[in-house]
């Protein structure tokens, strides 16, 4: 029997509540599909930081490298200054483990209320491949004359050929494998960011022409991408973009797919340790109330299984989630689902059985 070692990081706020439901589903699905998840819990996040001053000790990072994948809840604590946990934990994991892809599917499930008028599930079904290790996120820059009226704050966007190429290659491969419209849209800003996106554009067309002639290449500026995502989301199949633009457009993506309650993502190192997470935050105001929507975390679990090669199990979870959105939940919003967090997890477990889904 295949056994996979999984590191579980519930993190802060509602992270623990949603991860608990995800693990509930993963536990059942692993039994019915004949594999084992050997899960180890890690206490990282705001509480540990406030208690010990540690965010991500080197020894823990080293240990995490020995796992097949990481399952993360949420990062962010109201009593910790913004930036400490985000940079010290989430971004440090993404960078240290070289998770250079942030994969974020945007899919409207049946029964989910879409804020876009007249858009149906078949219209909203694309994937954003966000570069996850470079760009504005490298934290390079400086202040000059800080605190004076002459202050200058510089924030550098670093784009390396190597980093851009591996991201684009992943996106082309993903588009081919997805096999929908076989269309890859580069989202950039070539009219203003004439260094960064010049590189992106050159590598995009070189790689596409030489190695992916079967993939249609398309380009959109980031502002236009936002417009099309609202106006004609059906135009997109796969979008590839840099770290900052990817961060922004995937929040927009989450909204058109029904909200943070459903949006999941993977931080992927194709040859290393990847990490899967619901893309929303720790939602402190809902902590401990059993009202938060666990579907995003459950879908992060599905993505984790797909990554491990347990594709049927991953698909079964998604099918069950679609049954829950179509037939059970009143809304995806916290406190308005018509069910508690735990009950939604139970529903997904029930839906894993074809006979229940009918
Ligand atoms: C995300 C988050 C993070 C990011 C924050 C918490 C650092 O917004 O995963 O999209 O900006 O990448
Ligand atoms: Mn974000």
mmCIF file of C-alpha atoms and ligand atoms in Angstrom:
data_model
loop_
_atom_site.group_PDB
_atom_site.id
_atom_site.type_symbol
_atom_site.label_atom_id
_atom_site.label_comp_id
_atom_site.label_asym_id
_atom_site.label_seq_id
_atom_site.Cartn_x
_atom_site.Cartn_y
_atom_site.Cartn_z
ATOM 1 C CA UNK A 1 0.000 0.000 0.000
ATOM 2 C CA UNK A 2 1.306 3.462 -0.889
ATOM 3 C CA UNK A 3 2.013 5.514 2.201
ATOM 4 C CA UNK A 4 2.617 9.235 1.978
ATOM 5 C CA UNK A 5 4.137 11.282 4.776
ATOM 6 C CA UNK A 6 2.196 14.528 5.068
ATOM 7 C CA UNK A 7 3.114 17.499 7.265
ATOM 8 C CA UNK A 8 0.011 19.255 8.533
ATOM 9 C CA UNK A 9 0.296 22.923 9.509
ATOM 10 C CA UNK A 10 -3.098 24.123 10.755
ATOM 11 C CA UNK A 11 -1.607 27.564 11.465
ATOM 12 C CA UNK A 12 -3.728 30.395 12.799
ATOM 13 C CA UNK A 13 -7.344 31.364 13.347
ATOM 14 C CA UNK A 14 -9.823 29.178 11.534
ATOM 15 C CA UNK A 15 -6.966 27.225 9.926
ATOM 16 C CA UNK A 16 -7.340 24.448 12.461
ATOM 17 C CA UNK A 17 -11.087 24.149 11.934
ATOM 18 C CA UNK A 18 -10.884 23.829 8.168
ATOM 19 C CA UNK A 19 -7.866 21.528 8.207
ATOM 20 C CA UNK A 20 -9.731 19.224 10.584
ATOM 21 C CA UNK A 21 -12.514 18.830 8.005
ATOM 22 C CA UNK A 22 -9.976 18.343 5.230
ATOM 23 C CA UNK A 23 -8.261 15.578 7.178
ATOM 24 C CA UNK A 24 -11.620 13.979 7.883
ATOM 25 C CA UNK A 25 -12.271 13.718 4.149
ATOM 26 C CA UNK A 26 -8.710 12.611 3.358
ATOM 27 C CA UNK A 27 -8.909 9.898 5.981
ATOM 28 C CA UNK A 28 -12.058 8.387 4.461
ATOM 29 C CA UNK A 29 -10.913 8.664 0.860
ATOM 30 C CA UNK A 30 -7.540 7.075 1.604
ATOM 31 C CA UNK A 31 -9.292 4.024 3.058
ATOM 32 C CA UNK A 32 -11.601 3.578 0.085
ATOM 33 C CA UNK A 33 -8.759 4.040 -2.425
ATOM 34 C CA UNK A 34 -6.186 1.891 -0.664
ATOM 35 C CA UNK A 35 -3.436 4.303 0.263
ATOM 36 C CA UNK A 36 -2.286 5.731 3.542
ATOM 37 C CA UNK A 37 -1.554 9.274 4.654
ATOM 38 C CA UNK A 38 0.850 9.366 7.521
ATOM 39 C CA UNK A 39 0.061 12.806 8.942
ATOM 40 C CA UNK A 40 2.258 14.688 11.360
ATOM 41 C CA UNK A 41 0.960 17.884 12.973
ATOM 42 C CA UNK A 42 3.262 20.898 13.252
ATOM 43 C CA UNK A 43 2.627 23.705 15.675
ATOM 44 C CA UNK A 44 3.555 26.824 13.694
ATOM 45 C CA UNK A 45 1.885 30.213 13.493
ATOM 46 C CA UNK A 46 0.913 33.150 15.650
ATOM 47 C CA UNK A 47 0.352 31.290 18.909
ATOM 48 C CA UNK A 48 3.784 29.696 18.827
ATOM 49 C CA UNK A 49 5.381 32.992 17.877
ATOM 50 C CA UNK A 50 3.712 34.793 20.786
ATOM 51 C CA UNK A 51 4.713 31.999 23.160
ATOM 52 C CA UNK A 52 8.308 31.417 22.052
ATOM 53 C CA UNK A 53 9.302 34.104 19.559
ATOM 54 C CA UNK A 54 9.866 31.423 16.920
ATOM 55 C CA UNK A 55 8.247 31.607 13.495
ATOM 56 C CA UNK A 56 9.919 28.851 11.494
ATOM 57 C CA UNK A 57 12.985 27.413 13.217
ATOM 58 C CA UNK A 58 15.634 25.979 10.878
ATOM 59 C CA UNK A 59 15.286 22.579 12.501
ATOM 60 C CA UNK A 60 11.583 22.492 11.603
ATOM 61 C CA UNK A 61 12.253 23.626 8.056
ATOM 62 C CA UNK A 62 14.799 20.843 7.741
ATOM 63 C CA UNK A 63 12.334 18.311 9.036
ATOM 64 C CA UNK A 64 9.642 19.500 6.611
ATOM 65 C CA UNK A 65 11.945 18.655 3.727
ATOM 66 C CA UNK A 66 11.508 14.968 4.514
ATOM 67 C CA UNK A 67 7.745 15.007 3.824
ATOM 68 C CA UNK A 68 5.996 14.239 0.554
ATOM 69 C CA UNK A 69 3.730 17.272 0.871
ATOM 70 C CA UNK A 70 2.510 19.931 3.277
ATOM 71 C CA UNK A 71 -1.114 20.634 4.095
ATOM 72 C CA UNK A 72 -1.528 24.194 5.380
ATOM 73 C CA UNK A 73 -4.522 25.860 7.034
ATOM 74 C CA UNK A 74 -4.024 29.609 7.354
ATOM 75 C CA UNK A 75 -1.426 32.137 8.404
ATOM 76 C CA UNK A 76 -2.125 35.461 10.174
ATOM 77 C CA UNK A 77 -2.823 36.379 13.795
ATOM 78 C CA UNK A 78 -4.499 39.577 15.049
ATOM 79 C CA UNK A 79 -1.910 40.042 17.839
ATOM 80 C CA UNK A 80 1.091 39.680 15.549
ATOM 81 C CA UNK A 81 2.278 42.606 13.488
ATOM 82 C CA UNK A 82 1.364 42.086 9.803
ATOM 83 C CA UNK A 83 4.278 40.725 7.816
ATOM 84 C CA UNK A 84 5.982 38.656 10.485
ATOM 85 C CA UNK A 85 4.074 35.441 9.918
ATOM 86 C CA UNK A 86 3.358 36.070 6.239
ATOM 87 C CA UNK A 87 7.017 36.628 5.445
ATOM 88 C CA UNK A 88 8.560 34.446 8.128
ATOM 89 C CA UNK A 89 6.352 31.435 7.621
ATOM 90 C CA UNK A 90 4.322 31.367 4.404
ATOM 91 C CA UNK A 91 6.767 33.118 2.091
ATOM 92 C CA UNK A 92 9.748 31.473 3.765
ATOM 93 C CA UNK A 93 8.271 28.053 3.079
ATOM 94 C CA UNK A 94 7.465 28.951 -0.532
ATOM 95 C CA UNK A 95 10.988 30.276 -1.110
ATOM 96 C CA UNK A 96 13.064 27.790 0.901
ATOM 97 C CA UNK A 97 11.283 24.794 -0.539
ATOM 98 C CA UNK A 98 11.497 26.341 -4.010
ATOM 99 C CA UNK A 99 7.790 26.048 -4.587
ATOM 100 C CA UNK A 100 8.106 28.110 -7.710
ATOM 101 C CA UNK A 101 4.562 27.611 -8.937
ATOM 102 C CA UNK A 102 1.404 28.803 -7.282
ATOM 103 C CA UNK A 103 -1.399 26.938 -8.994
ATOM 104 C CA UNK A 104 -4.862 28.399 -8.518
ATOM 105 C CA UNK A 105 -7.843 26.894 -10.284
ATOM 106 C CA UNK A 106 -10.815 29.204 -10.781
ATOM 107 C CA UNK A 107 -13.868 27.112 -11.267
ATOM 108 C CA UNK A 108 -17.510 27.941 -10.629
ATOM 109 C CA UNK A 109 -19.188 24.884 -9.150
ATOM 110 C CA UNK A 110 -22.859 24.091 -9.717
ATOM 111 C CA UNK A 111 -25.254 25.773 -7.322
ATOM 112 C CA UNK A 112 -22.739 28.443 -6.348
ATOM 113 C CA UNK A 113 -23.937 32.016 -6.457
ATOM 114 C CA UNK A 114 -21.781 33.871 -8.976
ATOM 115 C CA UNK A 115 -21.565 37.658 -8.697
ATOM 116 C CA UNK A 116 -21.351 37.857 -12.502
ATOM 117 C CA UNK A 117 -24.724 38.083 -14.161
ATOM 118 C CA UNK A 118 -25.539 35.237 -16.577
ATOM 119 C CA UNK A 119 -22.302 33.322 -16.038
ATOM 120 C CA UNK A 120 -22.641 29.568 -15.656
ATOM 121 C CA UNK A 121 -20.215 26.891 -14.451
ATOM 122 C CA UNK A 122 -19.115 26.227 -18.057
ATOM 123 C CA UNK A 123 -18.110 29.902 -18.396
ATOM 124 C CA UNK A 124 -15.811 30.046 -15.389
ATOM 125 C CA UNK A 125 -13.267 27.282 -15.602
ATOM 126 C CA UNK A 126 -9.653 28.356 -15.887
ATOM 127 C CA UNK A 127 -6.407 28.019 -13.984
ATOM 128 C CA UNK A 128 -3.908 30.668 -12.950
ATOM 129 C CA UNK A 129 -0.247 29.663 -12.873
ATOM 130 C CA UNK A 130 1.382 32.272 -10.669
ATOM 131 C CA UNK A 131 5.167 32.516 -10.407
ATOM 132 C CA UNK A 132 5.837 32.007 -6.707
ATOM 133 C CA UNK A 133 9.515 32.667 -5.972
ATOM 134 C CA UNK A 134 10.481 35.933 -7.655
ATOM 135 C CA UNK A 135 9.167 39.316 -8.743
ATOM 136 C CA UNK A 136 8.270 41.904 -6.133
ATOM 137 C CA UNK A 137 8.144 39.197 -3.486
ATOM 138 C CA UNK A 138 11.941 38.808 -3.217
ATOM 139 C CA UNK A 139 11.978 41.609 -0.644
ATOM 140 C CA UNK A 140 14.770 43.565 -2.298
ATOM 141 C CA UNK A 141 14.881 47.321 -2.090
ATOM 142 C CA UNK A 142 15.783 50.174 0.170
ATOM 143 C CA UNK A 143 14.733 53.408 1.768
ATOM 144 C CA UNK A 144 16.639 56.523 0.978
ATOM 145 C CA UNK A 145 16.294 59.432 3.424
ATOM 146 C CA UNK A 146 13.641 57.555 5.354
ATOM 147 C CA UNK A 147 11.270 59.700 7.378
ATOM 148 C CA UNK A 148 12.130 62.901 5.549
ATOM 149 C CA UNK A 149 10.138 64.719 2.878
ATOM 150 C CA UNK A 150 12.823 63.577 0.417
ATOM 151 C CA UNK A 151 12.230 59.925 1.155
ATOM 152 C CA UNK A 152 12.463 57.399 -1.646
ATOM 153 C CA UNK A 153 11.271 53.806 -1.188
ATOM 154 C CA UNK A 154 12.501 51.325 -3.745
ATOM 155 C CA UNK A 155 11.014 47.859 -4.178
ATOM 156 C CA UNK A 156 12.631 45.658 -6.769
ATOM 157 C CA UNK A 157 10.930 43.114 -8.969
ATOM 158 C CA UNK A 158 13.497 40.431 -9.741
ATOM 159 C CA UNK A 159 12.844 38.242 -12.748
ATOM 160 C CA UNK A 160 15.502 35.745 -13.750
ATOM 161 C CA UNK A 161 15.615 33.882 -17.033
ATOM 162 C CA UNK A 162 15.780 30.633 -15.096
ATOM 163 C CA UNK A 163 12.812 31.545 -12.891
ATOM 164 C CA UNK A 164 10.684 32.814 -15.740
ATOM 165 C CA UNK A 165 11.499 29.873 -17.991
ATOM 166 C CA UNK A 166 10.648 27.178 -15.484
ATOM 167 C CA UNK A 167 7.362 28.901 -14.663
ATOM 168 C CA UNK A 168 6.400 29.248 -18.323
ATOM 169 C CA UNK A 169 7.427 25.668 -19.031
ATOM 170 C CA UNK A 170 5.209 24.456 -16.206
ATOM 171 C CA UNK A 171 2.328 26.539 -17.596
ATOM 172 C CA UNK A 172 2.743 25.185 -21.133
ATOM 173 C CA UNK A 173 2.914 21.611 -19.852
ATOM 174 C CA UNK A 174 -0.112 22.200 -17.652
ATOM 175 C CA UNK A 175 -2.102 23.661 -20.555
ATOM 176 C CA UNK A 176 -1.251 20.655 -22.692
ATOM 177 C CA UNK A 177 -2.223 18.208 -19.967
ATOM 178 C CA UNK A 178 -5.435 20.063 -19.156
ATOM 179 C CA UNK A 179 -6.339 19.687 -22.811
ATOM 180 C CA UNK A 180 -9.289 22.068 -22.836
ATOM 181 C CA UNK A 181 -8.791 24.960 -25.284
ATOM 182 C CA UNK A 182 -5.012 24.472 -25.309
ATOM 183 C CA UNK A 183 -4.680 28.202 -24.867
ATOM 184 C CA UNK A 184 -2.157 29.899 -22.613
ATOM 185 C CA UNK A 185 -2.533 33.588 -21.810
ATOM 186 C CA UNK A 186 0.481 35.509 -20.572
ATOM 187 C CA UNK A 187 -0.747 38.238 -18.234
ATOM 188 C CA UNK A 188 1.746 41.106 -17.972
ATOM 189 C CA UNK A 189 2.241 44.800 -18.481
ATOM 190 C CA UNK A 190 4.597 45.020 -21.452
ATOM 191 C CA UNK A 191 3.596 48.618 -22.151
ATOM 192 C CA UNK A 192 4.981 49.903 -18.843
ATOM 193 C CA UNK A 193 7.149 47.256 -17.173
ATOM 194 C CA UNK A 194 9.468 47.169 -20.149
ATOM 195 C CA UNK A 195 12.231 45.173 -18.471
ATOM 196 C CA UNK A 196 10.365 42.515 -16.531
ATOM 197 C CA UNK A 197 7.703 41.678 -19.053
ATOM 198 C CA UNK A 198 10.020 42.043 -21.990
ATOM 199 C CA UNK A 199 11.836 39.036 -20.577
ATOM 200 C CA UNK A 200 8.599 37.192 -19.883
ATOM 201 C CA UNK A 201 7.303 37.858 -23.377
ATOM 202 C CA UNK A 202 10.499 36.804 -25.142
ATOM 203 C CA UNK A 203 10.764 33.537 -23.254
ATOM 204 C CA UNK A 204 7.038 32.911 -23.665
ATOM 205 C CA UNK A 205 7.214 33.086 -27.459
ATOM 206 C CA UNK A 206 10.536 31.303 -27.765
ATOM 207 C CA UNK A 207 9.447 28.374 -25.644
ATOM 208 C CA UNK A 208 6.014 28.278 -27.229
ATOM 209 C CA UNK A 209 7.314 28.303 -30.789
ATOM 210 C CA UNK A 210 10.079 25.793 -30.193
ATOM 211 C CA UNK A 211 8.465 23.303 -27.876
ATOM 212 C CA UNK A 212 4.734 23.889 -27.626
ATOM 213 C CA UNK A 213 3.421 24.566 -31.139
ATOM 214 C CA UNK A 214 0.172 22.821 -30.172
ATOM 215 C CA UNK A 215 -0.582 25.511 -27.564
ATOM 216 C CA UNK A 216 -2.196 28.750 -28.667
ATOM 217 C CA UNK A 217 -0.339 31.749 -27.244
ATOM 218 C CA UNK A 218 -2.330 34.733 -26.078
ATOM 219 C CA UNK A 219 -1.320 37.912 -24.262
ATOM 220 C CA UNK A 220 -3.243 40.339 -22.053
ATOM 221 C CA UNK A 221 -2.105 43.245 -19.915
ATOM 222 C CA UNK A 222 -2.968 42.760 -16.259
ATOM 223 C CA UNK A 223 -5.563 45.530 -16.205
ATOM 224 C CA UNK A 224 -7.259 44.084 -19.270
ATOM 225 C CA UNK A 225 -7.062 40.625 -17.694
ATOM 226 C CA UNK A 226 -9.136 41.959 -14.771
ATOM 227 C CA UNK A 227 -11.633 43.341 -17.222
ATOM 228 C CA UNK A 228 -11.931 40.107 -19.216
ATOM 229 C CA UNK A 229 -12.162 38.011 -16.079
ATOM 230 C CA UNK A 230 -15.381 39.862 -15.295
ATOM 231 C CA UNK A 231 -16.694 40.374 -18.809
ATOM 232 C CA UNK A 232 -15.654 37.202 -20.633
ATOM 233 C CA UNK A 233 -14.145 34.692 -18.204
ATOM 234 C CA UNK A 234 -14.912 31.928 -20.712
ATOM 235 C CA UNK A 235 -12.029 33.206 -22.852
ATOM 236 C CA UNK A 236 -9.480 31.870 -20.422
ATOM 237 C CA UNK A 237 -8.054 28.386 -20.244
ATOM 238 C CA UNK A 238 -4.716 28.848 -18.459
ATOM 239 C CA UNK A 239 -3.235 32.197 -17.411
ATOM 240 C CA UNK A 240 0.437 32.521 -16.510
ATOM 241 C CA UNK A 241 1.768 35.568 -14.708
ATOM 242 C CA UNK A 242 4.301 36.924 -12.244
ATOM 243 C CA UNK A 243 4.046 36.775 -8.482
ATOM 244 C CA UNK A 244 2.402 40.137 -7.759
ATOM 245 C CA UNK A 245 -0.090 40.110 -10.615
ATOM 246 C CA UNK A 246 -0.869 36.502 -9.777
ATOM 247 C CA UNK A 247 -1.616 37.438 -6.189
ATOM 248 C CA UNK A 248 -4.033 40.133 -7.300
ATOM 249 C CA UNK A 249 -5.867 38.364 -10.094
ATOM 250 C CA UNK A 250 -6.382 35.210 -8.042
ATOM 251 C CA UNK A 251 -8.314 37.135 -5.393
ATOM 252 C CA UNK A 252 -10.482 38.387 -8.224
ATOM 253 C CA UNK A 253 -10.678 34.799 -9.468
ATOM 254 C CA UNK A 254 -11.758 33.598 -6.043
ATOM 255 C CA UNK A 255 -14.606 36.106 -6.044
ATOM 256 C CA UNK A 256 -15.992 35.038 -9.419
ATOM 257 C CA UNK A 257 -15.879 31.395 -8.372
ATOM 258 C CA UNK A 258 -17.997 32.148 -5.326
ATOM 259 C CA UNK A 259 -15.580 33.463 -2.694
ATOM 260 C CA UNK A 260 -12.711 32.506 -0.419
ATOM 261 C CA UNK A 261 -14.787 29.664 0.987
ATOM 262 C CA UNK A 262 -14.093 27.572 -2.089
ATOM 263 C CA UNK A 263 -10.746 28.794 -3.484
ATOM 264 C CA UNK A 264 -7.792 26.438 -3.085
ATOM 265 C CA UNK A 265 -4.248 26.554 -4.310
ATOM 266 C CA UNK A 266 -1.009 24.615 -4.504
ATOM 267 C CA UNK A 267 2.525 25.885 -3.975
ATOM 268 C CA UNK A 268 4.378 23.506 -6.184
ATOM 269 C CA UNK A 269 7.930 22.343 -6.533
ATOM 270 C CA UNK A 270 7.597 19.615 -9.146
ATOM 271 C CA UNK A 271 10.714 17.903 -7.819
ATOM 272 C CA UNK A 272 10.436 18.745 -4.139
ATOM 273 C CA UNK A 273 8.011 19.309 -1.300
ATOM 274 C CA UNK A 274 4.802 21.022 -2.378
ATOM 275 C CA UNK A 275 2.271 22.723 -0.126
ATOM 276 C CA UNK A 276 -1.491 22.965 -0.507
ATOM 277 C CA UNK A 277 -3.697 25.567 1.130
ATOM 278 C CA UNK A 278 -7.060 27.275 1.036
ATOM 279 C CA UNK A 279 -6.138 30.686 -0.362
ATOM 280 C CA UNK A 280 -8.195 32.729 2.103
ATOM 281 C CA UNK A 281 -6.797 34.023 5.370
ATOM 282 C CA UNK A 282 -7.172 32.994 8.991
ATOM 283 C CA UNK A 283 -10.492 34.854 9.446
ATOM 284 C CA UNK A 284 -9.913 35.661 13.165
ATOM 285 C CA UNK A 285 -13.447 36.922 13.731
ATOM 286 C CA UNK A 286 -14.858 33.481 12.941
ATOM 287 C CA UNK A 287 -12.317 31.491 14.943
ATOM 288 C CA UNK A 288 -13.785 28.812 17.170
ATOM 289 C CA UNK A 289 -17.353 29.450 15.998
ATOM 290 C CA UNK A 290 -17.633 26.417 13.696
ATOM 291 C CA UNK A 291 -19.118 28.597 10.942
ATOM 292 C CA UNK A 292 -16.255 28.935 8.450
ATOM 293 C CA UNK A 293 -16.529 27.173 5.098
ATOM 294 C CA UNK A 294 -14.115 24.222 4.927
ATOM 295 C CA UNK A 295 -14.606 23.527 1.197
ATOM 296 C CA UNK A 296 -11.495 25.463 0.141
ATOM 297 C CA UNK A 297 -9.385 23.430 2.552
ATOM 298 C CA UNK A 298 -11.072 20.237 1.392
ATOM 299 C CA UNK A 299 -10.295 21.156 -2.226
ATOM 300 C CA UNK A 300 -6.694 21.894 -1.209
ATOM 301 C CA UNK A 301 -6.670 18.303 0.043
ATOM 302 C CA UNK A 302 -7.969 17.161 -3.331
ATOM 303 C CA UNK A 303 -5.166 19.074 -5.078
ATOM 304 C CA UNK A 304 -2.670 17.485 -2.721
ATOM 305 C CA UNK A 305 -3.885 14.015 -3.696
ATOM 306 C CA UNK A 306 -3.761 14.854 -7.377
ATOM 307 C CA UNK A 307 -0.187 15.983 -6.884
ATOM 308 C CA UNK A 308 0.668 12.672 -5.209
ATOM 309 C CA UNK A 309 -0.724 10.848 -8.229
ATOM 310 C CA UNK A 310 -3.927 9.726 -6.491
ATOM 311 C CA UNK A 311 -5.958 11.254 -9.275
ATOM 312 C CA UNK A 312 -9.129 9.248 -8.890
ATOM 313 C CA UNK A 313 -9.312 10.015 -5.181
ATOM 314 C CA UNK A 314 -8.766 13.702 -5.948
ATOM 315 C CA UNK A 315 -11.562 13.664 -8.487
ATOM 316 C CA UNK A 316 -13.931 11.857 -6.136
ATOM 317 C CA UNK A 317 -13.456 14.601 -3.559
ATOM 318 C CA UNK A 318 -14.149 17.266 -6.157
ATOM 319 C CA UNK A 319 -17.282 15.423 -7.312
ATOM 320 C CA UNK A 320 -18.522 15.297 -3.767
ATOM 321 C CA UNK A 321 -17.785 18.975 -3.205
ATOM 322 C CA UNK A 322 -19.784 19.768 -6.353
ATOM 323 C CA UNK A 323 -22.654 17.696 -5.032
ATOM 324 C CA UNK A 324 -22.520 19.621 -1.750
ATOM 325 C CA UNK A 325 -22.539 23.009 -3.498
ATOM 326 C CA UNK A 326 -25.264 21.960 -5.920
ATOM 327 C CA UNK A 327 -27.596 20.168 -3.529
ATOM 328 C CA UNK A 328 -26.857 21.214 0.042
ATOM 329 C CA UNK A 329 -25.362 24.599 0.839
ATOM 330 C CA UNK A 330 -27.461 27.756 0.879
ATOM 331 C CA UNK A 331 -24.385 29.929 0.425
ATOM 332 C CA UNK A 332 -20.611 29.564 0.575
ATOM 333 C CA UNK A 333 -20.241 32.438 3.047
ATOM 334 C CA UNK A 334 -19.211 31.810 6.653
ATOM 335 C CA UNK A 335 -22.263 31.557 8.869
ATOM 336 C CA UNK A 336 -24.678 31.462 5.928
ATOM 337 C CA UNK A 337 -24.123 27.958 4.624
ATOM 338 C CA UNK A 338 -27.107 26.487 6.428
ATOM 339 C CA UNK A 339 -24.651 24.067 8.062
ATOM 340 C CA UNK A 340 -21.737 24.312 10.453
ATOM 341 C CA UNK A 341 -18.103 23.767 9.448
ATOM 342 C CA UNK A 342 -18.196 20.241 10.845
ATOM 343 C CA UNK A 343 -21.462 19.436 9.106
ATOM 344 C CA UNK A 344 -20.099 20.564 5.746
ATOM 345 C CA UNK A 345 -17.141 18.220 6.260
ATOM 346 C CA UNK A 346 -19.593 15.420 7.082
ATOM 347 C CA UNK A 347 -21.601 16.170 3.935
ATOM 348 C CA UNK A 348 -18.501 15.895 1.765
ATOM 349 C CA UNK A 349 -17.733 12.553 3.400
ATOM 350 C CA UNK A 350 -21.279 11.340 2.688
ATOM 351 C CA UNK A 351 -21.045 12.516 -0.908
ATOM 352 C CA UNK A 352 -17.950 10.409 -1.528
ATOM 353 C CA UNK A 353 -20.394 7.536 -1.832
ATOM 354 C CA UNK A 354 -21.940 7.456 -5.337
ATOM 355 C CA UNK A 355 -25.081 5.918 -3.956
ATOM 356 C CA UNK A 356 -25.661 8.913 -1.697
ATOM 357 C CA UNK A 357 -25.073 11.347 -4.550
ATOM 358 C CA UNK A 358 -27.504 9.446 -6.756
HETATM 359 C C1 LIG B 1 -1.652 34.663 -0.917
HETATM 360 C C2 LIG B 1 -1.501 35.640 0.195
HETATM 361 C C3 LIG B 1 -0.024 35.853 0.478
HETATM 362 C C4 LIG B 1 0.603 36.390 -0.788
HETATM 363 C C5 LIG B 1 0.281 36.757 1.688
HETATM 364 C C6 LIG B 1 -0.401 36.264 2.935
HETATM 365 C C7 LIG B 1 1.762 36.918 1.899
HETATM 366 O O1 LIG B 1 -2.147 36.831 -0.110
HETATM 367 O O2 LIG B 1 -1.298 33.478 -0.721
HETATM 368 O O3 LIG B 1 -2.133 35.025 -1.985
HETATM 369 O O4 LIG B 1 0.622 37.604 -1.000
HETATM 370 O O5 LIG B 1 1.084 35.579 -1.582
HETATM 371 MN MN1 LIG B 2 -3.148 36.816 -2.006
#
